[in-house]
Phi, psi and omega in degrees: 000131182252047138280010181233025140227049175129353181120137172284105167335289219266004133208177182097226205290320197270342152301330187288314193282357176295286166001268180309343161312312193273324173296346278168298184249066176319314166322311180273012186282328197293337200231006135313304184284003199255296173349299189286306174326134169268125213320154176279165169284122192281156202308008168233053144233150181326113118353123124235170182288187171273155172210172203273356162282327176311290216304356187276355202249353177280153191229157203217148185229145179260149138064061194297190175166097150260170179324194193231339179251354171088010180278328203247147125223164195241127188227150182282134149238091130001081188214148181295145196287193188279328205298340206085003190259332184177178183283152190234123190236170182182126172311138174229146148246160187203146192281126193305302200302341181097330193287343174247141163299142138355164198196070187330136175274312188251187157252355186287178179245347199224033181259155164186222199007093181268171197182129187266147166286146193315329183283322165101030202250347208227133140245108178296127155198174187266128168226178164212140168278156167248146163234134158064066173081355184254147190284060172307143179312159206278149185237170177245143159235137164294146155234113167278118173312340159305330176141179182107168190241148175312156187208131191295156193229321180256150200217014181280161196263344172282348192087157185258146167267182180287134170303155179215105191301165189261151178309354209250319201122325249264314198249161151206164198247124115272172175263115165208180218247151185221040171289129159281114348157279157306317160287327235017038165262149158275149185335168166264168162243000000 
């Protein structure tokens, strides 16, 4: 569902802040909306209307995030998987001025909620794995913007929520649940 990649896009708090976004970066509306578009057609194919196998081929983009310095953002791409059963999500950066193509950030299939470090050297995101075919709950991982490969910070079992930097850098904060998984209760002590 792609509220559990950033969220419904088209209201409330995150229509305002895309809005204010596009106002601030003008540029990137034309090729941010190049995304929601479906490939042109090629000269030996047929005008036809959309069908709902089209839709499997849009790729969408979430959760914009900028630097601390405006050069950069880092945005989820959203686009459906082979099977057709559900999304495939993965970090991108692309340069505020527009002047460069996009770039994948991750390798993961299951990456999202990115969050810039205050320095603007780091990006905290949500990744889930698969073990033995199954979908583990989600972890935070660093990525250093400098090069390099991600790396986890979190090891829990219920999984992590979106990260959130501390103003210094130094910590950061999320949510996870520690309720037993048939009761929902919390442990006993």
């Amino acid at each position: 569902h792609p509220r559990s990649a950033g969220g419904d896009l088209y209201h409330g708090r995150r229509s305002r802040v895309l809005t204010g976004f596009f106002r601030r970066f003008p540029d990137l509306l034309i090729p941010a909306t190049l995304f929601l578009v479906p490939p042109p057609p090629t000269p030996f194919s047929v005008a036809r209307p959309i069908t709902d196998t089209d839709l499997y081929r849009f790729t969408w983009v979430a959760d914009p995030q900028i630097s601390p310095d405006g050069e950069r953002i880092v945005y989820v791409q959203v686009s459906v998987n082979q099977k057709r059963d559900g999304y495939e999500t993965a970090l991108w950066v692309v340069p505020a001025s527009g002047r460069e193509a996009p770039r994948r950030l991750t390798s993961g299939s299951q990456d999202l909620a990115p969050a810039w470090s205050p320095d603007g050297r780091t990006v905290a995101f949500l990744r889930a794995v698969k073990d033995g075919g199954k979908l583990k709950p989600p972890q935070i991982y660093l990525l250093p913007m400098d090069g390099g490969e991600a790396r986890r910070l979190t090891d829990l079992k219920k999984g992590a929520g979106a990260p959130v930097w501390s103003p210094d850098g130094k910590t950061i904060a999320f949510a996870s649940s520690t309720a037993d998984a048939k009761t929902g209760q919390p442990p006993r002590r």
